[in-house]
């Protein structure tokens, strides 16, 4: 239990916060739907339930992925977060399907909803909370990629760098972007339906919300399927290759691999050195490289191997070719 508690403390805080808030929101929306029968509210209720369950699983997965390697699993549990996210998107996919089906039925058989004030009040409350979670996810994104921003720059820079964030943070960012936008869409549909005879708009809004949910499902599935298979980070590979190449004791970089394991990066590289150097000098080079590479965000493991310089440039040529 002590080990589990320590792991949970390392779980993704954005996912936990989002899960709690979405659970509260889903209860409020569910009560509002029961009282009003509003189809757009039904879509938003399912959306929030899916998000709450999804983000809770993400929190658990991100925590368990921090478990130390064992003799049975010597490579650690980093990819566990990707497996959990693949399972979690199934929940969102089911909710998205139900949302679209309900919206379609409402378009065929439109009915005027009741409880206009209740629906508007609950949705306005939900939008404020979801926007708060989204803003926290934006700040967490910037923290993970090492970028500072203030004011409106938090929004623009987080959107530009969300693909560099950890898998759990990225999912919260995407889900709450859709949740906030979907809430605004549902609110607009309710207002239009109340003041005009065009009640089908609630069904249309429900279908659009469902489609947006499916987009999140597709994006999350593709990202985490790559993570489960073992995805190389070519951008970080280039950065680390330059670090090694610019070391005074390194003549060339022969091979380099940067593999993403969950939220962590494992680096293996072979560098070419002067064949006449001593073991002590080679050890100094190894220590310098490991120390410098481990300072890169997310890198937790570095393996450095040596080969004698063959006077054939490889690293610069590989960059030119690319």
Coordinates of N, CA, C and O in Angstrom, one line a residue, residues 28-211:
X28 N -24.2 17.4 -12.3 CA -25.0 18.6 -12.5 C -25.8 18.5 -13.9 O -27.0 18.8 -14.0
X29 N -25.1 18.1 -14.9 CA -25.7 18.0 -16.2 C -26.8 16.9 -16.3 O -27.8 17.0 -16.9
X30 N -26.5 15.8 -15.6 CA -27.4 14.7 -15.5 C -28.7 15.1 -14.8 O -29.8 14.7 -15.3
X31 N -28.6 15.8 -13.8 CA -29.8 16.3 -13.1 C -30.6 17.2 -14.0 O -31.8 17.1 -14.1
X32 N -29.8 18.1 -14.7 CA -30.5 19.1 -15.6 C -31.2 18.3 -16.7 O -32.3 18.7 -17.1
X33 N -30.6 17.3 -17.3 CA -31.2 16.5 -18.3 C -32.5 15.8 -17.9 O -33.5 15.8 -18.5
X34 N -32.4 15.3 -16.6 CA -33.6 14.6 -16.1 C -34.8 15.6 -15.9 O -35.9 15.2 -16.2
X35 N -34.5 16.8 -15.5 CA -35.5 17.8 -15.3 C -36.0 18.4 -16.6 O -37.2 18.8 -16.6
X36 N -35.2 18.5 -17.6 CA -35.6 19.2 -18.8 C -35.8 18.4 -20.0 O -36.5 18.8 -21.0
X37 N -35.1 17.2 -20.1 CA -35.2 16.4 -21.3 C -34.5 16.9 -22.5 O -34.7 16.5 -23.6
X38 N -33.6 17.8 -22.2 CA -32.9 18.5 -23.3 C -31.8 17.6 -23.9 O -31.0 17.1 -23.3
X39 N -31.9 17.4 -25.3 CA -31.0 16.5 -25.9 C -29.5 17.0 -25.9 O -28.6 16.2 -25.8
X40 N -29.4 18.3 -26.1 CA -28.0 18.8 -26.1 C -27.4 18.6 -24.7 O -26.2 18.3 -24.5
X41 N -28.2 18.7 -23.7 CA -27.8 18.5 -22.3 C -27.4 17.0 -22.1 O -26.5 16.6 -21.4
X42 N -28.2 16.1 -22.8 CA -27.9 14.7 -22.7 C -26.5 14.4 -23.3 O -25.7 13.6 -22.8
X43 N -26.2 15.0 -24.5 CA -24.9 14.9 -25.1 C -23.8 15.3 -24.2 O -22.8 14.7 -24.0
X44 N -24.0 16.5 -23.5 CA -23.0 17.0 -22.7 C -22.8 16.2 -21.4 O -21.7 16.0 -20.9
X45 N -23.9 15.5 -20.9 CA -23.8 14.7 -19.8 C -23.0 13.5 -20.1 O -22.0 13.1 -19.3
X46 N -23.2 12.8 -21.2 CA -22.4 11.7 -21.6 C -21.0 12.1 -21.8 O -20.0 11.4 -21.5
X47 N -20.8 13.3 -22.4 CA -19.4 13.8 -22.7 C -18.7 13.9 -21.4 O -17.5 13.5 -21.3
X48 N -19.3 14.5 -20.4 CA -18.6 14.7 -19.1 C -18.4 13.4 -18.3 O -17.3 13.3 -17.7
X49 N -19.3 12.5 -18.4 CA -19.1 11.2 -17.8 C -17.9 10.5 -18.4 O -17.0 9.9 -17.7
X50 N -17.9 10.5 -19.8 CA -16.7 9.9 -20.5 C -15.4 10.5 -20.1 O -14.4 9.8 -19.9
X51 N -15.4 11.9 -20.1 CA -14.2 12.6 -19.7 C -13.7 12.3 -18.3 O -12.5 12.1 -18.0
X52 N -14.7 12.2 -17.4 CA -14.3 11.9 -15.9 C -13.7 10.6 -15.8 O -12.7 10.4 -15.1
X53 N -14.4 9.5 -16.4 CA -13.8 8.2 -16.3 C -12.5 8.1 -17.0 O -11.5 7.5 -16.5
X54 N -12.4 8.7 -18.2 CA -11.2 8.6 -19.0 C -10.0 9.2 -18.2 O -9.0 8.6 -18.1
X55 N -10.2 10.4 -17.7 CA -9.2 11.1 -17.0 C -8.7 10.5 -15.7 O -7.6 10.6 -15.3
X56 N -9.7 9.8 -15.1 CA -9.3 9.0 -13.9 C -8.4 7.9 -14.2 O -7.4 7.6 -13.6
X57 N -8.7 7.2 -15.3 CA -7.9 6.1 -15.7 C -6.5 6.6 -16.2 O -5.5 5.9 -15.9
X58 N -6.5 7.8 -16.8 CA -5.2 8.4 -17.2 C -4.4 8.7 -16.0 O -3.2 8.4 -16.0
X59 N -5.0 9.2 -14.9 CA -4.2 9.5 -13.7 C -3.6 8.2 -13.1 O -2.5 8.2 -12.8
X60 N -4.4 7.1 -13.1 CA -3.9 5.9 -12.5 C -2.8 5.3 -13.4 O -1.7 4.9 -12.9
X61 N -3.0 5.4 -14.7 CA -2.0 4.9 -15.6 C -0.7 5.7 -15.5 O 0.4 5.1 -15.5
X62 N -0.8 7.0 -15.5 CA 0.4 7.8 -15.4 C 1.2 7.6 -14.1 O 2.4 7.7 -14.0
X63 N 0.4 7.2 -13.0 CA 1.1 6.9 -11.7 C 1.8 5.6 -11.8 O 2.9 5.5 -11.4
X64 N 1.1 4.6 -12.3 CA 1.7 3.2 -12.3 C 2.9 3.1 -13.3 O 3.7 2.3 -13.1
X65 N 2.9 4.0 -14.3 CA 4.0 4.0 -15.2 C 5.3 4.4 -14.6 O 6.4 4.2 -15.1
X66 N 5.2 5.0 -13.4 CA 6.4 5.5 -12.7 C 7.1 4.4 -11.8 O 8.1 4.6 -11.2
X67 N 6.4 3.2 -11.8 CA 7.0 2.1 -11.0 C 8.3 1.7 -11.5 O 8.6 1.7 -12.7
X68 N 9.2 1.4 -10.6 CA 10.6 1.1 -10.9 C 10.7 -0.3 -11.7 O 9.8 -1.1 -11.5
X69 N 11.7 -0.5 -12.5 CA 11.9 -1.7 -13.2 C 12.0 -2.9 -12.2 O 12.5 -2.7 -11.1
X70 N 11.6 -4.1 -12.6 CA 11.7 -5.3 -11.8 C 12.4 -6.3 -12.6 O 12.6 -6.2 -13.8
X71 N 12.9 -7.4 -12.0 CA 13.6 -8.5 -12.7 C 12.7 -9.0 -13.9 O 13.2 -9.4 -14.9
X72 N 11.4 -9.1 -13.7 CA 10.5 -9.6 -14.7 C 10.3 -8.5 -15.8 O 10.1 -8.9 -17.0
X73 N 10.3 -7.2 -15.5 CA 10.1 -6.2 -16.4 C 11.3 -5.2 -16.3 O 11.2 -4.1 -15.8
X74 N 12.4 -5.6 -16.8 CA 13.7 -4.8 -16.7 C 13.6 -3.4 -17.4 O 14.4 -2.5 -17.1
X75 N 12.8 -3.3 -18.4 CA 12.7 -2.0 -19.1 C 11.7 -1.0 -18.4 O 11.5 0.1 -19.0
X76 N 11.1 -1.4 -17.3 CA 10.3 -0.5 -16.6 C 8.8 -0.6 -17.1 O 8.5 -1.4 -17.9
X77 N 8.0 0.4 -16.6 CA 6.6 0.4 -16.9 C 6.1 1.7 -17.6 O 5.0 2.0 -17.6
X78 N 7.1 2.3 -18.3 CA 6.8 3.6 -18.9 C 5.7 3.5 -19.9 O 4.8 4.4 -20.0
X79 N 5.6 2.4 -20.7 CA 4.6 2.3 -21.7 C 3.2 2.0 -21.2 O 2.2 2.0 -22.0
X80 N 3.1 1.7 -19.9 CA 1.8 1.4 -19.3 C 0.8 2.6 -19.5 O -0.4 2.3 -19.7
X81 N 1.3 3.8 -19.4 CA 0.4 4.9 -19.6 C -0.2 4.9 -21.0 O -1.4 5.3 -21.2
X82 N 0.6 4.5 -22.0 CA 0.0 4.4 -23.3 C -1.0 3.3 -23.5 O -2.1 3.5 -24.1
X83 N -0.8 2.2 -22.8 CA -1.8 1.1 -22.8 C -3.1 1.6 -22.1 O -4.2 1.3 -22.6
X84 N -3.0 2.3 -21.0 CA -4.2 2.8 -20.3 C -4.9 3.8 -21.1 O -6.2 3.7 -21.2
X85 N -4.2 4.6 -21.8 CA -4.9 5.6 -22.7 C -5.6 5.0 -23.8 O -6.6 5.4 -24.3
X86 N -5.0 3.9 -24.4 CA -5.7 3.2 -25.5 C -7.0 2.6 -25.0 O -8.0 2.6 -25.7
X87 N -7.0 2.1 -23.8 CA -8.2 1.5 -23.2 C -9.2 2.7 -22.9 O -10.4 2.5 -23.1
X88 N -8.7 3.8 -22.4 CA -9.5 4.9 -22.0 C -10.3 5.5 -23.1 O -11.5 5.9 -23.0
X89 N -9.7 5.5 -24.3 CA -10.4 6.2 -25.4 C -11.6 5.4 -25.9 O -12.5 5.9 -26.5
X90 N -11.6 4.1 -25.5 CA -12.8 3.3 -25.8 C -14.0 3.8 -25.1 O -15.1 3.8 -25.7
X91 N -13.8 4.3 -23.9 CA -14.9 4.9 -23.1 C -15.5 6.1 -23.9 O -16.7 6.3 -24.1
X92 N -14.6 7.0 -24.3 CA -15.0 8.2 -25.0 C -15.6 7.8 -26.3 O -16.6 8.4 -26.8
X93 N -15.1 6.8 -27.0 CA -15.7 6.4 -28.3 C -17.1 5.9 -28.1 O -18.0 6.2 -29.0
X94 N -17.4 5.1 -27.1 CA -18.8 4.6 -26.8 C -19.7 5.8 -26.5 O -20.8 5.9 -27.1
X95 N -19.2 6.8 -25.7 CA -20.0 7.9 -25.4 C -20.3 8.8 -26.6 O -21.4 9.3 -26.8
X96 N -19.3 8.9 -27.5 CA -19.4 9.7 -28.7 C -20.5 9.0 -29.6 O -21.3 9.7 -30.2
X97 N -20.5 7.7 -29.7 CA -21.5 7.0 -30.6 C -22.9 7.3 -30.0 O -23.8 7.6 -30.8
X98 N -23.1 7.1 -28.7 CA -24.4 7.4 -28.1 C -24.8 8.8 -28.3 O -26.0 9.1 -28.5
X99 N -23.9 9.7 -28.2 CA -24.2 11.1 -28.4 C -24.7 11.4 -29.9 O -25.7 12.1 -30.1
X100 N -24.1 10.8 -30.8 CA -24.5 11.0 -32.2 C -25.8 10.4 -32.5 O -26.7 10.9 -33.2
X101 N -26.0 9.1 -32.0 CA -27.3 8.4 -32.2 C -28.5 9.2 -31.6 O -29.5 9.4 -32.2
X102 N -28.3 9.7 -30.4 CA -29.4 10.5 -29.7 C -29.7 11.8 -30.5 O -30.8 12.2 -30.7
X103 N -28.6 12.4 -31.0 CA -28.8 13.6 -31.8 C -29.5 13.4 -33.1 O -30.4 14.1 -33.5
X104 N -29.2 12.2 -33.7 CA -29.9 11.9 -35.0 C -31.4 11.6 -34.7 O -32.2 12.1 -35.5
X105 N -31.7 10.9 -33.6 CA -33.1 10.7 -33.3 C -33.9 12.0 -33.0 O -35.0 12.1 -33.4
X106 N -33.2 12.9 -32.4 CA -33.8 14.2 -32.1 C -34.1 15.0 -33.4 O -35.1 15.7 -33.5
X107 N -33.2 14.9 -34.4 CA -33.4 15.6 -35.6 C -34.7 15.0 -36.3 O -35.5 15.7 -36.9
X108 N -34.8 13.7 -36.3 CA -36.0 13.0 -36.9 C -37.3 13.3 -36.2 O -38.3 13.5 -36.8
X109 N -37.2 13.4 -34.8 CA -38.4 13.6 -34.0 C -38.1 14.7 -33.0 O -38.0 14.5 -31.8
X110 N -38.0 16.0 -33.5 CA -37.7 17.1 -32.6 C -38.8 17.4 -31.6 O -40.0 17.3 -32.0
X111 N -38.4 17.7 -30.4 CA -39.3 18.1 -29.4 C -38.8 19.3 -28.6 O -37.6 19.4 -28.4
X112 N -39.7 20.2 -28.2 CA -39.3 21.3 -27.5 C -38.9 21.0 -26.1 O -39.6 20.3 -25.4
X113 N -37.7 21.4 -25.6 CA -37.2 21.1 -24.3 C -37.8 22.1 -23.3 O -38.2 23.2 -23.6
X114 N -37.9 21.7 -22.0 CA -38.3 22.6 -21.0 C -37.1 22.9 -20.1 O -36.0 22.4 -20.3
X115 N -37.4 23.7 -19.1 CA -36.3 24.1 -18.1 C -35.2 24.9 -18.7 O -34.0 24.6 -18.5
X116 N -35.6 25.9 -19.5 CA -34.6 26.7 -20.2 C -33.6 27.3 -19.2 O -32.3 27.3 -19.4
X117 N -34.1 27.9 -18.1 CA -33.2 28.6 -17.1 C -32.2 27.6 -16.5 O -31.0 27.8 -16.3
X118 N -32.7 26.4 -16.2 CA -31.9 25.3 -15.5 C -30.8 24.9 -16.5 O -29.6 24.8 -16.1
X119 N -31.1 24.7 -17.8 CA -30.1 24.3 -18.8 C -29.1 25.3 -18.9 O -27.9 25.0 -19.0
X120 N -29.5 26.6 -19.1 CA -28.5 27.6 -19.3 C -27.6 27.8 -18.1 O -26.4 28.0 -18.2
X121 N -28.2 27.7 -16.9 CA -27.4 27.9 -15.7 C -26.4 26.8 -15.5 O -25.2 27.1 -15.2
X122 N -26.8 25.5 -15.7 CA -25.9 24.4 -15.5 C -24.8 24.4 -16.6 O -23.6 24.2 -16.3
X123 N -25.1 24.7 -17.8 CA -24.1 24.7 -18.9 C -23.1 25.9 -18.7 O -21.9 25.7 -18.9
X124 N -23.6 27.0 -18.2 CA -22.7 28.2 -17.9 C -21.7 27.8 -16.8 O -20.5 28.1 -16.9
X125 N -22.3 27.1 -15.8 CA -21.4 26.7 -14.7 C -20.4 25.7 -15.2 O -19.2 25.8 -14.8
X126 N -20.8 24.8 -16.0 CA -19.9 23.7 -16.5 C -18.8 24.3 -17.4 O -17.7 23.9 -17.4
X127 N -19.2 25.3 -18.3 CA -18.2 25.9 -19.2 C -17.1 26.6 -18.4 O -16.0 26.5 -18.8
X128 N -17.5 27.3 -17.3 CA -16.5 28.0 -16.5 C -15.5 27.0 -15.9 O -14.3 27.2 -15.9
X129 N -16.1 25.9 -15.3 CA -15.2 24.9 -14.7 C -14.3 24.2 -15.8 O -13.1 24.0 -15.5
X130 N -14.9 23.9 -16.9 CA -14.1 23.2 -18.0 C -13.0 24.1 -18.5 O -11.9 23.7 -18.9
X131 N -13.3 25.4 -18.6 CA -12.3 26.4 -19.1 C -11.2 26.5 -18.1 O -10.0 26.6 -18.5
X132 N -11.6 26.4 -16.8 CA -10.5 26.4 -15.8 C -9.6 25.2 -15.9 O -8.4 25.4 -15.8
X133 N -10.2 24.0 -16.1 CA -9.3 22.8 -16.2 C -8.5 22.9 -17.5 O -7.3 22.6 -17.5
X134 N -9.0 23.5 -18.6 CA -8.3 23.6 -19.8 C -7.1 24.6 -19.6 O -6.0 24.3 -20.1
X135 N -7.3 25.7 -18.9 CA -6.3 26.6 -18.6 C -5.2 26.0 -17.8 O -4.0 26.2 -18.0
X136 N -5.5 25.2 -16.8 CA -4.5 24.4 -16.0 C -3.7 23.5 -16.9 O -2.5 23.3 -16.7
X137 N -4.4 22.8 -17.8 CA -3.7 21.9 -18.7 C -2.8 22.7 -19.6 O -1.7 22.2 -20.0
X138 N -3.2 23.9 -20.0 CA -2.3 24.7 -20.8 C -1.0 25.1 -20.1 O 0.1 25.0 -20.6
X139 N -1.2 25.5 -18.8 CA 0.0 25.8 -18.0 C 0.9 24.6 -17.7 O 2.1 24.7 -17.7
X140 N 0.2 23.4 -17.5 CA 1.0 22.2 -17.3 C 1.8 21.8 -18.6 O 2.9 21.4 -18.5
X141 N 1.2 22.1 -19.7 CA 1.8 21.8 -21.0 C 3.1 22.7 -21.1 O 4.2 22.2 -21.5
X142 N 3.0 24.0 -20.9 CA 4.2 24.8 -20.9 C 5.2 24.4 -19.9 O 6.4 24.5 -20.2
X143 N 4.8 24.0 -18.7 CA 5.8 23.6 -17.7 C 6.5 22.3 -18.2 O 7.8 22.3 -18.0
X144 N 5.8 21.4 -18.8 CA 6.5 20.2 -19.3 C 7.5 20.4 -20.4 O 8.5 19.7 -20.6
X145 N 7.2 21.3 -21.3 CA 8.1 21.6 -22.4 C 9.1 22.7 -22.1 O 9.9 23.0 -23.0
X146 N 9.0 23.2 -20.9 CA 10.0 24.2 -20.5 C 9.9 25.6 -21.1 O 10.9 26.2 -21.4
X147 N 8.7 26.0 -21.3 CA 8.4 27.4 -21.9 C 7.7 28.2 -20.9 O 6.7 27.8 -20.2
X148 N 8.1 29.5 -20.8 CA 7.5 30.4 -19.9 C 6.6 31.4 -20.7 O 6.9 31.8 -21.8
X149 N 5.4 31.7 -20.2 CA 4.5 32.6 -20.9 C 3.5 33.2 -19.9 O 3.3 32.7 -18.8
X150 N 3.0 34.4 -20.2 CA 2.1 35.1 -19.4 C 0.9 35.6 -20.2 O 1.0 35.8 -21.5
X151 N -0.2 35.8 -19.6 CA -1.4 36.4 -20.3 C -1.8 35.5 -21.4 O -1.9 34.3 -21.3
X152 N -2.2 36.2 -22.5 CA -2.7 35.5 -23.7 C -1.7 34.5 -24.3 O -2.0 33.6 -25.0
X153 N -0.4 34.8 -24.0 CA 0.7 33.9 -24.5 C 0.6 32.5 -24.0 O 1.1 31.5 -24.7
X154 N 0.0 32.3 -22.8 CA -0.2 31.0 -22.3 C -1.1 30.1 -23.3 O -0.8 29.0 -23.5
X155 N -2.1 30.8 -23.8 CA -3.0 30.1 -24.7 C -2.3 29.8 -26.0 O -2.3 28.6 -26.5
X156 N -1.7 30.8 -26.7 CA -1.1 30.6 -28.0 C 0.1 29.6 -27.9 O 0.2 28.7 -28.8
X157 N 0.9 29.7 -26.9 CA 2.1 28.9 -26.8 C 1.8 27.5 -26.5 O 2.5 26.5 -26.9
X158 N 0.8 27.3 -25.6 CA 0.4 25.9 -25.2 C -0.2 25.2 -26.4 O 0.0 24.0 -26.6
X159 N -1.0 25.9 -27.2 CA -1.6 25.3 -28.4 C -0.5 24.9 -29.4 O -0.5 23.8 -30.0
X160 N 0.5 25.7 -29.5 CA 1.6 25.4 -30.5 C 2.5 24.3 -30.0 O 3.1 23.6 -30.8
X161 N 2.5 24.0 -28.7 CA 3.4 23.0 -28.1 C 2.7 21.8 -27.5 O 3.4 21.0 -26.9
X162 N 1.4 21.7 -27.7 CA 0.7 20.6 -27.0 C 1.2 19.2 -27.4 O 1.2 18.3 -26.6
X163 N 1.6 19.1 -28.6 CA 2.1 17.8 -29.1 C 3.4 17.3 -28.4 O 3.8 16.2 -28.5
X164 N 4.1 18.3 -27.8 CA 5.3 18.0 -27.1 C 5.1 17.6 -25.6 O 6.0 17.2 -24.9
X165 N 3.8 17.8 -25.1 CA 3.5 17.5 -23.7 C 3.4 16.0 -23.5 O 3.4 15.2 -24.4
X166 N 3.4 15.7 -22.2 CA 3.2 14.3 -21.8 C 1.9 13.8 -22.3 O 0.9 14.5 -22.5
X167 N 1.8 12.4 -22.5 CA 0.6 11.8 -23.1 C -0.7 12.2 -22.3 O -1.7 12.5 -22.8
X168 N -0.6 12.1 -20.9 CA -1.7 12.3 -20.1 C -2.1 13.8 -20.2 O -3.3 14.1 -20.3
X169 N -1.2 14.7 -20.1 CA -1.5 16.1 -20.2 C -2.1 16.5 -21.5 O -3.1 17.3 -21.6
X170 N -1.6 15.9 -22.6 CA -2.1 16.1 -23.9 C -3.6 15.7 -24.0 O -4.4 16.4 -24.6
X171 N -3.9 14.5 -23.4 CA -5.3 14.1 -23.5 C -6.2 15.0 -22.8 O -7.3 15.3 -23.2
X172 N -5.8 15.5 -21.6 CA -6.6 16.4 -20.8 C -6.8 17.7 -21.6 O -7.9 18.2 -21.7
X173 N -5.8 18.2 -22.2 CA -5.8 19.4 -23.1 C -6.9 19.2 -24.2 O -7.7 20.0 -24.4
X174 N -6.8 18.1 -24.9 CA -7.7 17.8 -26.0 C -9.1 17.7 -25.6 O -10.0 18.2 -26.1
X175 N -9.3 16.8 -24.5 CA -10.7 16.6 -24.1 C -11.3 17.8 -23.5 O -12.5 18.0 -23.8
X176 N -10.6 18.6 -22.8 CA -11.3 19.8 -22.2 C -11.4 20.9 -23.2 O -12.2 21.8 -23.0
X177 N -10.6 20.9 -24.3 CA -10.8 21.8 -25.4 C -12.2 21.5 -26.0 O -13.0 22.4 -26.3
X178 N -12.4 20.2 -26.3 CA -13.7 19.8 -26.9 C -14.8 20.0 -25.9 O -15.9 20.4 -26.3
X179 N -14.6 19.8 -24.6 CA -15.6 20.0 -23.6 C -16.0 21.4 -23.5 O -17.2 21.7 -23.4
X180 N -15.0 22.3 -23.5 CA -15.4 23.8 -23.4 C -16.1 24.2 -24.7 O -17.1 24.9 -24.6
X181 N -15.6 23.8 -25.9 CA -16.2 24.2 -27.1 C -17.6 23.5 -27.2 O -18.5 24.2 -27.7
X182 N -17.7 22.3 -26.8 CA -19.0 21.6 -26.9 C -20.0 22.2 -25.9 O -21.2 22.3 -26.3
X183 N -19.6 22.7 -24.8 CA -20.5 23.4 -23.9 C -21.0 24.6 -24.5 O -22.2 24.9 -24.4
X184 N -20.2 25.4 -25.1 CA -20.6 26.6 -25.8 C -21.6 26.3 -26.9 O -22.6 27.0 -27.1
X185 N -21.3 25.2 -27.7 CA -22.2 24.8 -28.8 C -23.5 24.4 -28.2 O -24.6 24.8 -28.8
X186 N -23.5 23.6 -27.2 CA -24.8 23.2 -26.6 C -25.6 24.3 -26.0 O -26.8 24.4 -26.2
X187 N -24.9 25.3 -25.4 CA -25.6 26.5 -24.9 C -26.2 27.3 -26.0 O -27.4 27.7 -25.9
X188 N -25.5 27.4 -27.1 CA -26.1 28.2 -28.3 C -27.3 27.4 -28.8 O -28.3 28.1 -29.2
X189 N -27.2 26.1 -28.9 CA -28.3 25.3 -29.4 C -29.6 25.4 -28.6 O -30.7 25.6 -29.1
X190 N -29.4 25.4 -27.3 CA -30.5 25.6 -26.3 C -31.2 26.9 -26.5 O -32.4 27.0 -26.5
X191 N -30.4 27.9 -26.6 CA -30.9 29.3 -26.8 C -31.7 29.4 -28.1 O -32.8 30.0 -28.1
X192 N -31.1 28.9 -29.2 CA -31.8 29.0 -30.5 C -33.1 28.2 -30.4 O -34.1 28.6 -30.9
X193 N -33.0 27.0 -29.8 CA -34.2 26.1 -29.8 C -35.3 26.8 -28.9 O -36.5 26.7 -29.2
X194 N -34.9 27.6 -27.9 CA -35.9 28.2 -27.0 C -36.6 29.4 -27.7 O -37.8 29.6 -27.5
X195 N -35.9 30.1 -28.5 CA -36.4 31.4 -29.0 C -36.9 31.2 -30.5 O -37.4 32.2 -31.0
X196 N -36.7 30.1 -31.1 CA -37.1 29.8 -32.4 C -37.8 28.5 -32.5 O -37.7 27.7 -31.6
X197 N -38.6 28.2 -33.5 CA -39.2 26.9 -33.7 C -38.3 25.8 -34.2 O -38.7 24.7 -34.4
X198 N -37.0 26.2 -34.4 CA -36.1 25.2 -35.0 C -35.4 24.4 -33.9 O -34.3 24.5 -33.5
X199 N -36.2 23.4 -33.4 CA -35.8 22.5 -32.3 C -34.8 21.4 -32.7 O -34.1 20.9 -31.9
X200 N -34.6 21.2 -34.0 CA -33.7 20.2 -34.5 C -32.2 20.7 -34.2 O -31.3 19.8 -34.2
X201 N -32.0 21.9 -33.9 CA -30.7 22.4 -33.7 C -30.0 21.7 -32.5 O -28.8 21.5 -32.5
X202 N -30.8 21.3 -31.5 CA -30.2 20.6 -30.4 C -29.6 19.2 -30.8 O -28.6 18.8 -30.4
X203 N -30.3 18.6 -31.8 CA -29.8 17.3 -32.3 C -28.6 17.5 -33.1 O -27.6 16.7 -33.1
X204 N -28.6 18.6 -33.9 CA -27.4 18.9 -34.7 C -26.2 19.2 -33.8 O -25.1 18.7 -34.0
X205 N -26.4 19.9 -32.7 CA -25.3 20.2 -31.8 C -24.8 18.9 -31.1 O -23.6 18.7 -30.9
X206 N -25.7 18.0 -30.8 CA -25.4 16.7 -30.2 C -24.5 15.9 -31.2 O -23.5 15.4 -30.7
X207 N -24.8 15.9 -32.4 CA -24.0 15.2 -33.4 C -22.6 15.8 -33.6 O -21.6 15.1 -33.6
X208 N -22.6 17.1 -33.6 CA -21.3 17.8 -33.7 C -20.4 17.5 -32.5 O -19.2 17.2 -32.7
X209 N -21.0 17.5 -31.3 CA -20.2 17.2 -30.1 C -19.7 15.8 -30.2 O -18.5 15.5 -29.9
X210 N -20.5 14.9 -30.7 CA -20.1 13.5 -30.8 C -18.9 13.3 -31.8 O -18.0 12.6 -31.6
X211 N -19.0 14.1 -32.9 CA -17.9 14.0 -33.9 C -16.6 14.6 -33.3 O -15.5 14.0 -33.6

